[in-house]
PDB file of C-alpha atoms in Angstrom:
ATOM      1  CA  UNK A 281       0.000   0.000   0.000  1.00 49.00           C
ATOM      2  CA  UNK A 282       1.047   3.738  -0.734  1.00 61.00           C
ATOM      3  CA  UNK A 283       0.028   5.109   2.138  1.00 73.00           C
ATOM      4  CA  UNK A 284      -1.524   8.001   3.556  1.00 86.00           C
ATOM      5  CA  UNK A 285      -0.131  11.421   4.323  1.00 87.00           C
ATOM      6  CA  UNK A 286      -0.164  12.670   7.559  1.00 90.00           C
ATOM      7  CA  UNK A 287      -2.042  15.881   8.344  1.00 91.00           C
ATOM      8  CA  UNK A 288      -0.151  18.579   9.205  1.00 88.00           C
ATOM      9  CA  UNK A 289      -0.807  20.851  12.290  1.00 86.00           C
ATOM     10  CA  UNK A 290      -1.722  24.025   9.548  1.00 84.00           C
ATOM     11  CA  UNK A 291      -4.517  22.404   8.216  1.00 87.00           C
ATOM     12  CA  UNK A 292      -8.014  24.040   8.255  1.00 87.00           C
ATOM     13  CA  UNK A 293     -10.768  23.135   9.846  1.00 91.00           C
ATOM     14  CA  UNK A 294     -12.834  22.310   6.453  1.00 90.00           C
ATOM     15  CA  UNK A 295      -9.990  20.700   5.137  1.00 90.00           C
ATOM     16  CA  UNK A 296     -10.106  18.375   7.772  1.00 94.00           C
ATOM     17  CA  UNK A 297     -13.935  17.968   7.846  1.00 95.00           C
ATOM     18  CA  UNK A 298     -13.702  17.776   4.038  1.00 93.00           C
ATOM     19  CA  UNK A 299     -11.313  14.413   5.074  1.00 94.00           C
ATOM     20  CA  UNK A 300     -13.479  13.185   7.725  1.00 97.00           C
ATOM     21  CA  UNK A 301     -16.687  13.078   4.902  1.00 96.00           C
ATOM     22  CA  UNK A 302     -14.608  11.708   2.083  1.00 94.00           C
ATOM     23  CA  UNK A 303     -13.366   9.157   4.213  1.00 96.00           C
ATOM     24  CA  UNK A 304     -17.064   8.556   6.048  1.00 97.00           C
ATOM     25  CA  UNK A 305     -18.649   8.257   3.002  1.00 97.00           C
ATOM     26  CA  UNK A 306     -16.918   5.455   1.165  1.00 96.00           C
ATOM     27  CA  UNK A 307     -16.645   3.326   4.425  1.00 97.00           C
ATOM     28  CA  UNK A 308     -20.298   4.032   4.765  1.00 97.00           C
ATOM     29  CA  UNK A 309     -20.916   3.157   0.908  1.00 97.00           C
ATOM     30  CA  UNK A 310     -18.831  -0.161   0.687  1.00 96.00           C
ATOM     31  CA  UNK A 311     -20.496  -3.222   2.557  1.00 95.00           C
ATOM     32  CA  UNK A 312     -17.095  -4.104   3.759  1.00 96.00           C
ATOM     33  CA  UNK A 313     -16.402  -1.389   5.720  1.00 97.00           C
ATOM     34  CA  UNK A 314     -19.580   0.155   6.653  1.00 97.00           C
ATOM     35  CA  UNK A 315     -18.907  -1.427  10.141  1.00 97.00           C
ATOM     36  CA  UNK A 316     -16.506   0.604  10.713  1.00 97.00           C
ATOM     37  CA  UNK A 317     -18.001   4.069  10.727  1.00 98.00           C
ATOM     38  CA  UNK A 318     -19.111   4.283  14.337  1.00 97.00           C
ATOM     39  CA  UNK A 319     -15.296   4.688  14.765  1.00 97.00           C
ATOM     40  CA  UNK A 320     -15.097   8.020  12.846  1.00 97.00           C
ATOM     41  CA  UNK A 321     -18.497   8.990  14.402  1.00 98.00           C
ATOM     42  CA  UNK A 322     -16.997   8.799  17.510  1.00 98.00           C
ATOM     43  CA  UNK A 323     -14.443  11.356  16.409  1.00 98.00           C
ATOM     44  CA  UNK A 324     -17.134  13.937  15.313  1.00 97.00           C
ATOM     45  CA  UNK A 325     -17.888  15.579  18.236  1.00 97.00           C
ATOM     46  CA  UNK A 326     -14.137  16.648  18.900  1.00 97.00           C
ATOM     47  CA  UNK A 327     -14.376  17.776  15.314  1.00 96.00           C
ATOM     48  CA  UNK A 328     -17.402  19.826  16.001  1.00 97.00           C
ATOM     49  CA  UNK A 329     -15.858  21.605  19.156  1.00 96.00           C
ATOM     50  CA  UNK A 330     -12.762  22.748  17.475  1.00 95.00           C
ATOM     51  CA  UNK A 331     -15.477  24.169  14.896  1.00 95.00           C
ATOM     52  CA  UNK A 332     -17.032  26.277  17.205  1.00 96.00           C
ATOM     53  CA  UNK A 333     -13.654  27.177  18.996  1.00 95.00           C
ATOM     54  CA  UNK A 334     -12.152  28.510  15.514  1.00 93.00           C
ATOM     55  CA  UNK A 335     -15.453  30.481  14.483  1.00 95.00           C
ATOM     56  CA  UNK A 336     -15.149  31.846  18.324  1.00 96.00           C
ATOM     57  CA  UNK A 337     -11.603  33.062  18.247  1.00 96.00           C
ATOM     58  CA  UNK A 338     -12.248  34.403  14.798  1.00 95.00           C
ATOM     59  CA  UNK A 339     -15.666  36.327  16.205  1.00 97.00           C
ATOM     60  CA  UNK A 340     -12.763  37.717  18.577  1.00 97.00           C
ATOM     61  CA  UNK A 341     -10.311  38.403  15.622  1.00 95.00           C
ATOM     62  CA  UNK A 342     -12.782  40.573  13.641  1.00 96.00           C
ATOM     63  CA  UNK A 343     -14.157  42.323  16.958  1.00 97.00           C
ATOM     64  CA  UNK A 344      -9.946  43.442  17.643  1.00 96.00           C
ATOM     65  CA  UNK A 345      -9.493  44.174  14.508  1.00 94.00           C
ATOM     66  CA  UNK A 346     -12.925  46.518  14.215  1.00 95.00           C
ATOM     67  CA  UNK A 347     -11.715  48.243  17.569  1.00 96.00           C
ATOM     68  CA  UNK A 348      -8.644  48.924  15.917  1.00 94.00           C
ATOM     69  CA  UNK A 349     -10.100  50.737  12.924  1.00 94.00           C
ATOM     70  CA  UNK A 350     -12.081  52.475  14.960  1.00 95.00           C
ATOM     71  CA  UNK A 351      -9.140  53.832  17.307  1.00 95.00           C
ATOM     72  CA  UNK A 352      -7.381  54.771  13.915  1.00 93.00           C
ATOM     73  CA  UNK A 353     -10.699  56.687  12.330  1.00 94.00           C
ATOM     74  CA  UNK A 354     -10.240  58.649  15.551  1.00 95.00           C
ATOM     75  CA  UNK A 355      -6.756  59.400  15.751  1.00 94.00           C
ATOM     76  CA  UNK A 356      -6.974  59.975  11.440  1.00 93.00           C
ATOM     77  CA  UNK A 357      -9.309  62.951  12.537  1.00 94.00           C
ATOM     78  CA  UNK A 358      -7.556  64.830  15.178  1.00 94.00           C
ATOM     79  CA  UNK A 359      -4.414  64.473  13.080  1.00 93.00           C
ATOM     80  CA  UNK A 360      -6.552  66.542  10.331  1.00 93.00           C
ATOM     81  CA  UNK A 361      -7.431  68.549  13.071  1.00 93.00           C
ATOM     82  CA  UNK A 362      -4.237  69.279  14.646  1.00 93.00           C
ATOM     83  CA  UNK A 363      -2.644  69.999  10.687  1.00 91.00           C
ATOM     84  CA  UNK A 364      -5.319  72.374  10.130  1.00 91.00           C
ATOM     85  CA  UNK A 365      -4.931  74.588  13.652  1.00 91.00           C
ATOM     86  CA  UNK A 366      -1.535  74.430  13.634  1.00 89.00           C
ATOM     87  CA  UNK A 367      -1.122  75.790  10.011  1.00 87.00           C
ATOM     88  CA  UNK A 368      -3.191  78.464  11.404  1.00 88.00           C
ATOM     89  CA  UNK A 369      -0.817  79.369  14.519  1.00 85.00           C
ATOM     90  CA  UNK A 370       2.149  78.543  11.579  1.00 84.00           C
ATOM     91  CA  UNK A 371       0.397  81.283   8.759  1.00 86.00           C
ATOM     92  CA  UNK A 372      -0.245  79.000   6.318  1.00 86.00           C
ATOM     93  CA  UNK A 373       3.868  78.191   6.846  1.00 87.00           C
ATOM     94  CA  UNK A 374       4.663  74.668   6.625  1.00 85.00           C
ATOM     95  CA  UNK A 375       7.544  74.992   7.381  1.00 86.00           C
ATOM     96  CA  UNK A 376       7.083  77.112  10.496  1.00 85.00           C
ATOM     97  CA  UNK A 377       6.296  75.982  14.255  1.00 85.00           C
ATOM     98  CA  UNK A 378       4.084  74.573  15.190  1.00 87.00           C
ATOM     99  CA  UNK A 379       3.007  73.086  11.800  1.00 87.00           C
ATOM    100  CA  UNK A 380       6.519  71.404  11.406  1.00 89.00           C
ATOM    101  CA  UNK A 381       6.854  70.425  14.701  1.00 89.00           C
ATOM    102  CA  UNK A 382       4.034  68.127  14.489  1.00 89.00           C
ATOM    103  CA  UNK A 383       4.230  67.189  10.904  1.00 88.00           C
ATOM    104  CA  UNK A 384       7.992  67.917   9.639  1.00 87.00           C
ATOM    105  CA  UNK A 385       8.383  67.411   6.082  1.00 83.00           C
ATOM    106  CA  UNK A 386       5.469  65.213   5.888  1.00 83.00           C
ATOM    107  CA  UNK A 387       1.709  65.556   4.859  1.00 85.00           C
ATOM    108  CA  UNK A 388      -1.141  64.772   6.944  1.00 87.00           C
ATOM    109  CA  UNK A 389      -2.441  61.694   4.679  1.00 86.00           C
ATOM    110  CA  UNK A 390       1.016  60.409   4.956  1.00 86.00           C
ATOM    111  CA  UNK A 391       1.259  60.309   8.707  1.00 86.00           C
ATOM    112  CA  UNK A 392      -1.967  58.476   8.389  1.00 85.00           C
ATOM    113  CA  UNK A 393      -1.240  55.342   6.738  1.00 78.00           C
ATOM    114  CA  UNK A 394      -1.240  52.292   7.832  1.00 74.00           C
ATOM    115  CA  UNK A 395      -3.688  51.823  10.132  1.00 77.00           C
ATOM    116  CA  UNK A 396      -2.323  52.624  13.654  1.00 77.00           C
ATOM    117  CA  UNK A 397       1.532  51.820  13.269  1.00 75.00           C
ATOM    118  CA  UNK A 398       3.952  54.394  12.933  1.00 84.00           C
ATOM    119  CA  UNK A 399       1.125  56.901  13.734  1.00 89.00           C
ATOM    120  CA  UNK A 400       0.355  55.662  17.042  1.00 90.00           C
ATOM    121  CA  UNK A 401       4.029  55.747  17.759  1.00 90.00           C
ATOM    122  CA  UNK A 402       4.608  59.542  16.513  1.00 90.00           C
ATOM    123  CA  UNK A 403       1.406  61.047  17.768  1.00 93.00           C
ATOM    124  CA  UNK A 404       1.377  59.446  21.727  1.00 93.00           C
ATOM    125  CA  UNK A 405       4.660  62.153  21.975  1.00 93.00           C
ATOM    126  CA  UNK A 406       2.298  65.013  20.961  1.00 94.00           C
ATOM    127  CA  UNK A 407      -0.077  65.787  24.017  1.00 95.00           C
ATOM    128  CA  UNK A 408       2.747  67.307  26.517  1.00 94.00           C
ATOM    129  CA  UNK A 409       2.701  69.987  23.711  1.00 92.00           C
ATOM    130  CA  UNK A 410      -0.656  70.381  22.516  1.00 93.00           C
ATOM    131  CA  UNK A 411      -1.899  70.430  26.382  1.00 93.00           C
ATOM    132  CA  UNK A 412       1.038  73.289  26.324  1.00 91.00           C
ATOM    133  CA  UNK A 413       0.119  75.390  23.233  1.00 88.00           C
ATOM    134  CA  UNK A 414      -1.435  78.659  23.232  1.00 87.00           C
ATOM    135  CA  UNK A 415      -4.565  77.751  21.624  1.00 88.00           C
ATOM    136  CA  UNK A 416      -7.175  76.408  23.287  1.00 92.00           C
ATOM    137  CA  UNK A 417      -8.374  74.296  20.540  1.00 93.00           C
ATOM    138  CA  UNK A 418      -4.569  72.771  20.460  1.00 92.00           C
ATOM    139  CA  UNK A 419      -4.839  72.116  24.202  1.00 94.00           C
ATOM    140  CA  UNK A 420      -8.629  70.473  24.552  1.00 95.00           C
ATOM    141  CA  UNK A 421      -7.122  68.160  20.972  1.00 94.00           C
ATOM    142  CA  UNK A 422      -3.856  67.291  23.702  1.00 94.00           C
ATOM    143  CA  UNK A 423      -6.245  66.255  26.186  1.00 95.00           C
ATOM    144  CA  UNK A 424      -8.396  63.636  24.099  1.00 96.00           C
ATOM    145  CA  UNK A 425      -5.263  62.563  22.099  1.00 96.00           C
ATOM    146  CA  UNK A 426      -3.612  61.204  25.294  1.00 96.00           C
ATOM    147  CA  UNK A 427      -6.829  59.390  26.063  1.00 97.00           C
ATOM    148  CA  UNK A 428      -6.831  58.073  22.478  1.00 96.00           C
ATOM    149  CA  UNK A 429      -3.157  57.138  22.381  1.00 95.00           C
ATOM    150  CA  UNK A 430      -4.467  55.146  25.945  1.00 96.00           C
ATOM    151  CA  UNK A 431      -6.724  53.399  24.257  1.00 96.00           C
ATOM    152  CA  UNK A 432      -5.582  52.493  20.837  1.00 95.00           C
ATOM    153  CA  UNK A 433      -2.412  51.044  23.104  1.00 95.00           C
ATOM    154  CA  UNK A 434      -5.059  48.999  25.097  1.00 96.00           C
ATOM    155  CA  UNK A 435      -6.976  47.993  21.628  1.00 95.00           C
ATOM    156  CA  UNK A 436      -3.838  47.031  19.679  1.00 93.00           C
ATOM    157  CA  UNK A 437      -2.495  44.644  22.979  1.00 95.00           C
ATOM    158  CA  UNK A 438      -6.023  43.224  22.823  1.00 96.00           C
ATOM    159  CA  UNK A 439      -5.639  42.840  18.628  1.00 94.00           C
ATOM    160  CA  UNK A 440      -1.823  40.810  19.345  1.00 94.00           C
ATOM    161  CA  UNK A 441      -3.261  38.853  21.791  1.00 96.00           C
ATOM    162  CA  UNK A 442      -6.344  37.449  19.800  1.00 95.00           C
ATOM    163  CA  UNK A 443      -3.884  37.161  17.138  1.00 93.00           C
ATOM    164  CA  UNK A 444      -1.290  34.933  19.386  1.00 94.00           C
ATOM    165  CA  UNK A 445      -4.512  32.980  20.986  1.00 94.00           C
ATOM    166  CA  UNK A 446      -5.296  31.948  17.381  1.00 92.00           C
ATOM    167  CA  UNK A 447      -1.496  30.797  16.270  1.00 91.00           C
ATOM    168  CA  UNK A 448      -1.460  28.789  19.870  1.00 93.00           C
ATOM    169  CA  UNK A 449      -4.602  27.523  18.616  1.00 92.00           C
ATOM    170  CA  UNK A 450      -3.440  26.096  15.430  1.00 87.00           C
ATOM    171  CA  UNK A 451       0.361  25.061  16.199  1.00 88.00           C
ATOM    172  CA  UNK A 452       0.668  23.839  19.925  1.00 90.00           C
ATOM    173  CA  UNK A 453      -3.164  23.969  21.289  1.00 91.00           C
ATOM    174  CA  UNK A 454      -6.526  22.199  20.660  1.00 93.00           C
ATOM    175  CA  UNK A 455      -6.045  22.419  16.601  1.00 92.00           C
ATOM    176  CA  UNK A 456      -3.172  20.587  16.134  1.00 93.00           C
ATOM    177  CA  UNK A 457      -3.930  17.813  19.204  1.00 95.00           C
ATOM    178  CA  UNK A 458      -6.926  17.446  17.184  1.00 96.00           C
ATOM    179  CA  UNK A 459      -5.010  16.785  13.969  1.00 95.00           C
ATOM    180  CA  UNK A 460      -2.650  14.675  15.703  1.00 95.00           C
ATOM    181  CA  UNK A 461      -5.730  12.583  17.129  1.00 97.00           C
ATOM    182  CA  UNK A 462      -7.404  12.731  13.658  1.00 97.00           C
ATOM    183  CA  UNK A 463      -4.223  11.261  12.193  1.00 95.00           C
ATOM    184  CA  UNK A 464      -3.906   8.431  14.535  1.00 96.00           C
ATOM    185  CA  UNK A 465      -7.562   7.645  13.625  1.00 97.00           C
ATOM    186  CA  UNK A 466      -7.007   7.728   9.925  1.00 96.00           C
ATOM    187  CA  UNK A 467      -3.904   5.790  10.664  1.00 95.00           C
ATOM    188  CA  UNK A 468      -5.795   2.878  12.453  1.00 96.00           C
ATOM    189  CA  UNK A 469      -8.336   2.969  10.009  1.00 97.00           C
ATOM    190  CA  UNK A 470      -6.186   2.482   7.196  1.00 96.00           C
ATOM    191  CA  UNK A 471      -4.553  -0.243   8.741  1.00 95.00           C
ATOM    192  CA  UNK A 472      -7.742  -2.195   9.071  1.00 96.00           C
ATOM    193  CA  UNK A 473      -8.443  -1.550   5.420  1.00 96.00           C
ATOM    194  CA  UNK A 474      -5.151  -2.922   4.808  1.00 94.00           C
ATOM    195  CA  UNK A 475      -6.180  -6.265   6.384  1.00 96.00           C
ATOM    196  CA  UNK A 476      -9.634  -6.312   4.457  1.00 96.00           C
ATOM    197  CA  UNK A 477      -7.720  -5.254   0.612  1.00 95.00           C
ATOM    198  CA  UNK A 478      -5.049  -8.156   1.790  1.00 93.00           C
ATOM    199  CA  UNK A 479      -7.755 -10.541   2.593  1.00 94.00           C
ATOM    200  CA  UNK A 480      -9.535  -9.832  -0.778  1.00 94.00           C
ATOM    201  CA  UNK A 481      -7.333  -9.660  -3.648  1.00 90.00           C
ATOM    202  CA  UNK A 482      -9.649  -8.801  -6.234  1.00 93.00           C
ATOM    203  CA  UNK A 483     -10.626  -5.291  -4.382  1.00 93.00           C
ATOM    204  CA  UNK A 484      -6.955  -3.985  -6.418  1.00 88.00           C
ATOM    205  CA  UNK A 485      -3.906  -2.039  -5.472  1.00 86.00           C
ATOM    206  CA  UNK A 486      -4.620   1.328  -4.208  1.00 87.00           C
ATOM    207  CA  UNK A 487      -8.279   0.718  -2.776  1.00 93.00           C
ATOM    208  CA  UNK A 488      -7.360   1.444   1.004  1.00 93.00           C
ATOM    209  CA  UNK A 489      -5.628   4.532   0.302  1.00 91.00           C
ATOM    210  CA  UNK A 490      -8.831   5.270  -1.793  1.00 90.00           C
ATOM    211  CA  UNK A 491     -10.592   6.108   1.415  1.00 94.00           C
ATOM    212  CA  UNK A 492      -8.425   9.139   2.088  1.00 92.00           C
ATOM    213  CA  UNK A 493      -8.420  11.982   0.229  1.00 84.00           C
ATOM    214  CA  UNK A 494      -4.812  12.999   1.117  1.00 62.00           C
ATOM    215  CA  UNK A 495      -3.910   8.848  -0.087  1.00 49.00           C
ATOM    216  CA  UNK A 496      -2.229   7.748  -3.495  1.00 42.00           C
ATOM    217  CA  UNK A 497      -6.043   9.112  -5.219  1.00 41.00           C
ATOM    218  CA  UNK A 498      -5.587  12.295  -4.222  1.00 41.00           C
ATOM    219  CA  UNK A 499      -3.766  15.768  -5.052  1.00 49.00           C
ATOM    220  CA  UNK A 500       0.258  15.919  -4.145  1.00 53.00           C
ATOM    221  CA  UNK A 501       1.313  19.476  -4.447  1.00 56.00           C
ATOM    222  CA  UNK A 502       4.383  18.876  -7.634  1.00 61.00           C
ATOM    223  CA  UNK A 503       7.115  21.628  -7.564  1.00 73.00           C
ATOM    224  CA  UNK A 504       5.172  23.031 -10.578  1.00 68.00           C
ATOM    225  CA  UNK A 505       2.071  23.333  -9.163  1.00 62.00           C
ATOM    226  CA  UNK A 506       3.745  25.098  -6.329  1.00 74.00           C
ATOM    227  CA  UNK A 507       5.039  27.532  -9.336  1.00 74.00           C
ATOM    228  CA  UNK A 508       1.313  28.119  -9.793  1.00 70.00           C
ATOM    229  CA  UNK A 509       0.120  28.990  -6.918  1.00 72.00           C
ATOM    230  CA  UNK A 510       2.968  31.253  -6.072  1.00 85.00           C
ATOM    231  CA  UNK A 511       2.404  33.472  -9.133  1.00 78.00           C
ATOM    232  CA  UNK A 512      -1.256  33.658  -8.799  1.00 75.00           C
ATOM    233  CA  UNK A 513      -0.644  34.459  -4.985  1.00 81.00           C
ATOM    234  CA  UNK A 514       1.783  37.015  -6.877  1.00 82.00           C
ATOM    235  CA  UNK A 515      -1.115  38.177  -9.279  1.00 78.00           C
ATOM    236  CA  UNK A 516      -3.090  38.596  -6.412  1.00 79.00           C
ATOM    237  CA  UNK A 517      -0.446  40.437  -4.282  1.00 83.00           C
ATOM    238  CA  UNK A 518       0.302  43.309  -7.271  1.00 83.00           C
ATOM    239  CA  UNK A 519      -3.543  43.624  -7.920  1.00 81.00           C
ATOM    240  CA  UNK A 520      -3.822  44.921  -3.457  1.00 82.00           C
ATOM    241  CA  UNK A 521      -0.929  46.814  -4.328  1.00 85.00           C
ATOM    242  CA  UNK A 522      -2.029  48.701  -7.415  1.00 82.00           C
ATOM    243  CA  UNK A 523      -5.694  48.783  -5.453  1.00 83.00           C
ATOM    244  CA  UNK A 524      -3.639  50.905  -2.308  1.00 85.00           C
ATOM    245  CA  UNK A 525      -1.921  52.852  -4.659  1.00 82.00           C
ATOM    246  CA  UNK A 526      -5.152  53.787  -6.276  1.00 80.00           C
ATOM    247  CA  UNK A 527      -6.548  54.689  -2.790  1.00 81.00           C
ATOM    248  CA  UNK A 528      -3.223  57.080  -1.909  1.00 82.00           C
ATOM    249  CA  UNK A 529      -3.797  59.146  -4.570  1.00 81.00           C
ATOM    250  CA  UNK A 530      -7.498  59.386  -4.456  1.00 81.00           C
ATOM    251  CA  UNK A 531      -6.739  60.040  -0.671  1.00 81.00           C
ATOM    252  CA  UNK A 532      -3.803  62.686  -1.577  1.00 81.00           C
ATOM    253  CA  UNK A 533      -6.410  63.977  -4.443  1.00 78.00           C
ATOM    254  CA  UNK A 534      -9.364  64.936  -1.929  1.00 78.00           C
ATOM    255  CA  UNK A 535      -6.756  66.365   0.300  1.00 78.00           C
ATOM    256  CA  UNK A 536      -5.698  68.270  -2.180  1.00 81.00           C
ATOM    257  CA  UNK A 537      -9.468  69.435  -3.521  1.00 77.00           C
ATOM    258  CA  UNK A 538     -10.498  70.230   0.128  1.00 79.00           C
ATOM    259  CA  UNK A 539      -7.110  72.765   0.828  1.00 79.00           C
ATOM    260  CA  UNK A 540      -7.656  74.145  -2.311  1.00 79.00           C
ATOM    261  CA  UNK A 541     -11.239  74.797  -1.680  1.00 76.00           C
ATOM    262  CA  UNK A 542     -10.253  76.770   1.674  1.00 79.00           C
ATOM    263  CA  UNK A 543      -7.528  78.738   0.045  1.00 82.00           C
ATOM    264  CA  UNK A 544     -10.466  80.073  -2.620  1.00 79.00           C
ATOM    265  CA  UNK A 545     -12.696  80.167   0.743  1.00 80.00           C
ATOM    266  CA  UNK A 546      -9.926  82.425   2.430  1.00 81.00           C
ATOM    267  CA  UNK A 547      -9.487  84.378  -0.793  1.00 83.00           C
ATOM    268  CA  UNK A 548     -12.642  85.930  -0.767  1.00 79.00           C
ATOM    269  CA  UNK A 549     -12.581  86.068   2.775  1.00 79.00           C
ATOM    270  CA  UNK A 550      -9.552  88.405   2.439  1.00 81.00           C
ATOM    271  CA  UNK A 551     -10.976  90.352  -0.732  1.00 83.00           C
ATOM    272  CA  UNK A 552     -14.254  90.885   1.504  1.00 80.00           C
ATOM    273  CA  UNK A 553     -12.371  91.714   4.119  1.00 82.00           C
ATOM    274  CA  UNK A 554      -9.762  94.611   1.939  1.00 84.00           C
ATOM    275  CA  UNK A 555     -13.285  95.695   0.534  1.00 84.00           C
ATOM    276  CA  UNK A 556     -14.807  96.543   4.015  1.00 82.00           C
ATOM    277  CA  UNK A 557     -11.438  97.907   5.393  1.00 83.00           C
ATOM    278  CA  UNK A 558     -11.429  99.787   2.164  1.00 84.00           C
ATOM    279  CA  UNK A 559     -14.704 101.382   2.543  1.00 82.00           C
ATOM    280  CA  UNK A 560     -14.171 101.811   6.504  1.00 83.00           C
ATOM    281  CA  UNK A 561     -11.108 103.760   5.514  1.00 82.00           C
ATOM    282  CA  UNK A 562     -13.428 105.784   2.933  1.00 84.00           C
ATOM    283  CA  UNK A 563     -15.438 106.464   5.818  1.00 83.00           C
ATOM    284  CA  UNK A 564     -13.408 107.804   7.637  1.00 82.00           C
ATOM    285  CA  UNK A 565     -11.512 109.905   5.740  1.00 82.00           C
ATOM    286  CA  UNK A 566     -15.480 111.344   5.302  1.00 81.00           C
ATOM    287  CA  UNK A 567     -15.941 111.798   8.832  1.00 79.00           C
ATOM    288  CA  UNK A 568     -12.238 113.842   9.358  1.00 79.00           C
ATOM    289  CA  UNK A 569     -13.260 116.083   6.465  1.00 79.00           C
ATOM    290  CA  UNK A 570     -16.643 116.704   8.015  1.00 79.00           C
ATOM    291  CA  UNK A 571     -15.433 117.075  11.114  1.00 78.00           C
ATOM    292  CA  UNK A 572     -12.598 119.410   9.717  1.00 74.00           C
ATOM    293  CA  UNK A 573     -15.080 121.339   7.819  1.00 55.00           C
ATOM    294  CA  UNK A 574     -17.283 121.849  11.262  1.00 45.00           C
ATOM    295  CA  UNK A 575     -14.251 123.199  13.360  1.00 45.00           C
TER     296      UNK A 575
END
């Protein structure tokens, strides 16, 4: 006999239940080895539990992970808030305190991508001197930023430790002492096919291992195939890239739209503003005359 291969601790869960059926199935559809299918039954359960276990730790995965976007929407939009006041206090400089204090050479949207990262790690230095500034805007910003910086610190622990409960999970936990149980099964059930192929020659070479998917019927991964998979992973891989790149510069392009929209905004601020000072001035150059005129 060829043999089977042995599980390894990576596997997925519906890999493994896809195993479990293929093998369950033909046992239960051949009348020599329907007898032994109460064996694999008894297995189910266990299967079942590190089911719900999985879809459990990945309820907690996508709850972390949503906290974490969250914390980042917020910090995203008192960094916008922060550029804009301090370009204020700077004159529109950005290369003048405080604007390059906060921000150096770099541009808001920059600062903001990834999600959480290197922002995180730049902005939870800023509240000492936004609580310190001479705006009050700048210092009530300071004073929820250091909250924020608290709690995206407390959200991305909680994020790494989902995310370390789930590799436990699958390499030295429940998952792979399931596999290695699973395996043992499969192992002791392919041994009693053994018996029954040897005691009936006419079933044919091969028909033992024909009750495991993984056996001599199945799919072995050939160097080439491997080739395959890597470049479509590849494919795959380029196509997120170009997608974020895409994003940047629609990102960098509303940016863009919305600080050229309040430089027009502050143009006709300033014209409105030259045209009342202009007319004050008219005023009272009216009222000295008339005044002159009276004395």
């Amino acid at each position: 006999m060829a043999g089977i291969i042995t599980l390894v601790a990576r596997t997925g869960i519906f890999t493994l239940y896809e195993e479990f059926f293929h093998t369950r199935g033909r046992l239960l559809s051949h009348p020599l080895t329907a007898s032994l299918v109460p064996e694999l039954d008894a297995f189910r359960p266990k299967l079942d539990a590190s089911l719900m276990e999985e879809l459990a730790l990945s309820g907690e995965r996508f709850a972390a992970n949503a906290a974490v976007e969250f914390v980042d929407d917020d910090l995203d939009r008192l960094t916008d808030a922060i550029a804009a006041l301090s370009l204020i206090e700077s004159k529109n400089d950005r290369g003048a305190l405080p604007y390059a204090h906060y921000f150096g050479s770099q541009r808001p949207s920059e600062l903001k991508r990834p999600i959480l990262g290197g922002q995180l790690d730049t902005m939870r230095h800023w509240p000492p001197s936004l609580q310190a500034a001479s705006s009050q805007q700048l210092q009530t910003i300071g004073a929820a930023l250091a909250d924020l910086v608290e709690r995206a610190d407390q959200k991305t622990t909680t994020q790494a430790a989902v995310s370390q409960k789930i590799a436990d999970f699958r390499t030295i936990g429940s998952r792979k002492q399931l596999v290695d149980e699973f395996n043992a099964l499969r192992k002791s059930l392919h041994g009693k096919l053994g018996e029954i192929q040897h005691k009936t020659p006419e079933l044919g070479t091969g028909w033992a291992d024909s009750f495991f998917r993984q056996g001599s019927s199945a799919e072995r991964l050939t160097v080439k195939e491997l080739d395959r998979r890597i470049a479509a992973a590849e494919v795959e891989l380029l196509a997120m890239k170009k997608q974020r790149d895409e994003k940047v510069a629609q990102e960098e392009a509303v940016a863009r739209a919305r600080a050229d929209a309040e430089k027009t905004q502050k143009k006709a601020e300033l014209l409105a503003a030259k045209k009342a000072a202009a007319e004050l001035a008219a005023r009272v150059a009216e009222l000295e005359e008339a005044v002159g005129e009276s004395q």
